[in-house]
Coordinates of C-alpha atoms in Angstrom, one line a residue:
M1 CA 0.0 0.0 0.0
I2 CA 1.3 3.5 -0.9
I3 CA -0.7 6.8 -0.2
D4 CA 0.3 9.8 -2.1
V5 CA -0.6 12.9 0.1
H6 CA 0.5 15.6 -2.5
A7 CA -1.3 15.0 -5.9
H8 CA -3.4 16.9 -8.4
W9 CA -6.3 16.5 -10.5
G10 CA -7.1 18.4 -13.8
P11 CA -5.2 20.1 -16.6
W12 CA -2.4 22.7 -16.0
F13 CA -2.0 26.0 -17.6
F14 CA 0.6 24.8 -20.0
T15 CA 0.5 22.3 -22.9
M16 CA 0.2 19.0 -20.9
D17 CA -2.6 16.6 -21.4
V18 CA -2.8 15.1 -17.8
A19 CA -6.4 15.1 -17.0
A20 CA -6.9 11.4 -17.4
L21 CA -3.5 10.2 -16.2
N22 CA -4.2 9.9 -12.4
H23 CA -5.1 6.3 -12.4
A24 CA -2.5 5.3 -15.0
A25 CA 0.1 7.0 -12.9
M26 CA -1.0 5.2 -9.8
D27 CA -1.2 1.9 -11.3
R28 CA 2.4 2.2 -12.8
Y29 CA 3.8 2.9 -9.3
G30 CA 1.5 1.0 -7.1
I31 CA -0.2 3.9 -5.3
G32 CA -3.3 2.6 -3.7
R33 CA -4.6 6.0 -2.7
S34 CA -3.9 9.7 -3.3
I35 CA -5.3 13.0 -2.0
V36 CA -5.5 15.5 -4.6
S37 CA -6.3 19.2 -5.1
A38 CA -7.9 20.6 -8.2
T39 CA -5.5 22.3 -10.3
E40 CA -8.1 24.9 -11.2
A41 CA -8.6 25.6 -7.6
V42 CA -4.9 26.1 -6.9
I43 CA -4.1 28.2 -10.0
Y44 CA -7.3 30.0 -10.8
D45 CA -10.4 29.9 -8.8
P46 CA -10.9 27.7 -5.6
A47 CA -14.8 27.9 -5.8
T48 CA -15.0 26.5 -9.3
G49 CA -12.1 24.1 -8.8
N50 CA -13.4 22.6 -5.6
R51 CA -16.8 22.1 -7.2
A52 CA -15.4 20.2 -10.2
L53 CA -13.3 18.0 -8.1
D54 CA -16.2 17.1 -5.7
G55 CA -18.1 15.9 -8.8
W56 CA -15.1 13.8 -10.0
L57 CA -14.4 12.3 -6.5
A58 CA -17.8 10.9 -6.6
T59 CA -16.7 8.7 -9.5
T60 CA -13.7 7.2 -7.8
D61 CA -12.8 5.1 -4.8
R62 CA -9.1 5.6 -5.1
H63 CA -8.8 9.3 -4.5
Y64 CA -9.6 11.7 -1.7
G65 CA -9.6 15.5 -2.0
Y66 CA -8.2 18.7 -0.5
V67 CA -10.4 21.7 -0.3
T68 CA -8.3 24.4 -1.7
I69 CA -8.8 27.8 -0.1
N70 CA -7.4 31.2 -0.7
P71 CA -6.3 33.0 2.5
R72 CA -7.5 36.3 1.0
R73 CA -11.0 35.0 0.4
L74 CA -11.9 33.5 3.9
D75 CA -15.7 34.0 3.4
Q76 CA -15.5 31.6 0.4
A77 CA -13.1 29.3 2.2
E78 CA -15.6 28.9 5.0
K79 CA -18.4 28.2 2.7
D80 CA -16.5 25.5 0.9
L81 CA -15.3 23.8 4.0
R82 CA -18.7 23.6 5.3
E83 CA -20.1 22.3 2.0
Y84 CA -17.4 19.7 1.0
L85 CA -15.8 18.3 4.3
P86 CA -19.1 16.6 5.4
T87 CA -19.2 14.5 2.3
G88 CA -16.3 12.4 3.5
R89 CA -14.6 12.7 0.0
F90 CA -12.4 15.6 1.2
K91 CA -9.9 14.9 3.9
G92 CA -7.9 18.1 4.2
V93 CA -7.1 21.5 3.1
K94 CA -4.7 22.8 0.4
I95 CA -3.1 26.3 0.7
H96 CA -0.5 27.4 -2.0
T97 CA 1.2 30.4 -0.4
D98 CA 3.0 31.6 -3.5
Y99 CA 0.0 31.6 -5.9
T100 CA -2.1 33.4 -3.3
R101 CA 0.7 35.9 -2.3
S102 CA 0.1 34.8 1.3
P103 CA 3.2 33.8 3.1
A104 CA 3.0 31.2 5.9
D105 CA 3.3 33.8 8.6
S106 CA 1.1 36.5 7.1
P107 CA -2.0 37.6 9.0
Q108 CA -4.3 36.2 6.3
T109 CA -2.6 32.7 6.3
R110 CA -2.6 32.6 10.1
E111 CA -6.4 33.4 10.1
A112 CA -6.9 30.8 7.3
L113 CA -5.0 28.1 9.3
A114 CA -7.0 28.8 12.3
L115 CA -10.2 28.2 10.3
V116 CA -8.7 24.8 9.2
A117 CA -7.9 23.9 12.8
A118 CA -11.5 24.6 13.7
H119 CA -12.6 22.1 11.3
G120 CA -10.3 19.5 12.6
V121 CA -8.5 18.4 9.4
P122 CA -4.8 18.7 8.2
A123 CA -3.5 21.3 5.9
L124 CA -1.0 20.8 3.2
V125 CA 0.8 24.1 2.7
H126 CA 3.4 24.9 0.0
T127 CA 6.8 25.5 1.4
W128 CA 10.1 26.5 -0.3
G129 CA 13.5 27.3 1.4
P130 CA 13.1 28.9 4.9
T131 CA 9.4 29.3 4.6
V132 CA 8.9 25.9 6.3
L133 CA 10.1 27.6 9.5
D134 CA 7.4 30.2 9.2
L135 CA 4.8 27.5 8.7
A136 CA 6.1 25.8 11.8
A137 CA 5.8 28.9 13.8
T138 CA 2.3 29.5 12.6
C139 CA 1.3 26.0 13.5
E140 CA 2.8 26.3 17.0
D141 CA 0.7 29.4 17.5
T142 CA -2.5 27.7 16.3
P143 CA -3.9 25.2 18.8
G144 CA -5.0 21.9 17.2
L145 CA -3.7 22.6 13.8
K146 CA -1.9 19.9 11.9
V147 CA 0.2 21.0 8.8
I148 CA 2.0 19.1 6.1
A149 CA 5.0 21.1 4.8
G150 CA 4.7 20.5 0.9
H151 CA 8.0 19.8 -0.5
M152 CA 9.5 19.9 3.0
G153 CA 11.0 23.1 1.9
A154 CA 12.4 21.8 -1.4
D155 CA 16.1 23.1 -1.4
G156 CA 15.5 24.1 2.3
H157 CA 15.3 20.5 3.7
R158 CA 17.6 21.5 6.6
H159 CA 15.2 24.2 7.5
A160 CA 12.6 21.5 7.4
I161 CA 14.5 19.4 10.0
E162 CA 14.7 22.4 12.3
A163 CA 10.9 23.2 11.7
A164 CA 9.9 19.5 12.6
R165 CA 11.9 19.5 15.7
G166 CA 10.3 22.5 16.9
C167 CA 6.7 21.7 16.3
D168 CA 5.3 18.2 16.8
R169 CA 2.3 18.9 14.7
L170 CA 4.2 19.5 11.5
Y171 CA 4.6 16.7 9.0
L172 CA 7.1 16.6 6.0
E173 CA 6.5 15.3 2.5
P174 CA 9.3 15.1 0.1
C175 CA 8.3 15.9 -3.6
Y176 CA 10.6 18.1 -5.4
S177 CA 11.6 18.8 -9.0
H178 CA 15.2 18.1 -8.3
A179 CA 16.9 15.2 -6.6
P180 CA 19.8 16.4 -4.4
A181 CA 21.9 13.4 -3.0
H182 CA 21.1 12.3 0.5
R183 CA 18.3 14.8 1.0
I184 CA 15.7 12.4 2.2
A185 CA 18.1 10.3 4.0
E186 CA 19.2 13.2 6.1
V187 CA 15.8 14.3 7.0
A188 CA 14.7 10.8 7.9
A189 CA 17.8 10.4 10.1
A190 CA 17.0 13.7 12.0
V191 CA 13.2 13.7 12.3
N192 CA 10.7 11.6 14.1
P193 CA 9.6 8.9 11.5
D194 CA 6.0 9.3 12.6
R195 CA 6.0 12.7 10.8
L196 CA 7.3 11.8 7.5
L197 CA 4.9 11.2 4.6
F198 CA 5.1 10.3 0.9
G199 CA 4.2 12.8 -1.9
T200 CA 4.7 12.9 -5.7
D201 CA 3.2 16.3 -7.0
S202 CA 1.7 14.2 -9.6
T203 CA 0.5 14.8 -12.3
L204 CA 2.7 18.0 -12.5
I205 CA 5.7 15.7 -11.9
D206 CA 6.1 12.2 -12.8
P207 CA 5.9 9.9 -9.5
A208 CA 9.2 8.3 -10.6
S209 CA 11.1 11.4 -9.2
A210 CA 9.8 10.9 -5.6
F211 CA 9.9 7.1 -5.8
G212 CA 13.6 7.3 -6.8
A213 CA 14.6 9.8 -4.2
V214 CA 12.9 7.7 -1.3
A215 CA 14.4 4.6 -2.7
A216 CA 18.0 6.1 -2.6
A217 CA 17.4 7.1 1.0
R218 CA 17.5 3.3 1.8
L219 CA 15.0 3.7 4.9
D220 CA 14.8 0.9 7.3
P221 CA 11.7 -1.3 6.8
E222 CA 9.7 0.2 9.6
T223 CA 10.4 3.8 8.5
A224 CA 9.7 2.9 4.9
E225 CA 6.3 1.6 5.8
K226 CA 5.5 4.6 7.8
V227 CA 6.4 6.8 5.0
A228 CA 4.7 4.8 2.3
W229 CA 1.2 4.6 4.0
R230 CA 1.0 4.0 7.6
N231 CA 1.5 7.8 8.8
A232 CA -0.9 9.2 6.1
A233 CA -3.5 6.6 7.1
T234 CA -3.4 7.8 10.7
L235 CA -3.3 11.5 10.0
F236 CA -6.1 11.4 7.4
D237 CA -8.1 8.6 9.1
L238 CA -8.1 6.5 5.9
P239 CA -9.2 2.9 5.5
V240 CA -6.4 0.6 4.7

């Protein structure tokens, strides 16, 4: 069993026919479940993207969704959370801090994450470089919040180690468009293995990148199982 906690559904804004590739990519790499955000919701408009994703999730039993929210549109965010979370098809929230121009430590993102915490679900938040430290600080200041640092800081994985050590409600997932040597092994050796997840950034990036990086880390069997699915099943309360 493999659970991918960072995936996407729907076409991108450049020439790339990926709308039908979700299941094909999962089959190729043995991914049993994935949690997806709607590309339209992340890039363009959360309301229309979330609505389209909700309709598609009703047709599949292999995917769950993130309700994508824009911290600058909290009225719409609250409406969508109340509408989609009760369906059981959505298991968390997605916030892309760069596309929304809302840094992890900004007032609007802090308010958005407080809203997420009130709904009792985890949030996947885009991090890059030292911004993972800002996310950890916001999480520490928000009672009950659980956050996943998307890309675990990318080229800032050492910041991610510091962040995870300072906040026991922050989780790390590794997808990244590059594959620096020893990146995942270094993080796994320094962070509580219960807080490590697996993510691919599919369909934007082929899952082979994340699979290869994790394989190169040579994780011990217990840690590998936690990364592959066990931690995600616990965090998102997924059937296995």
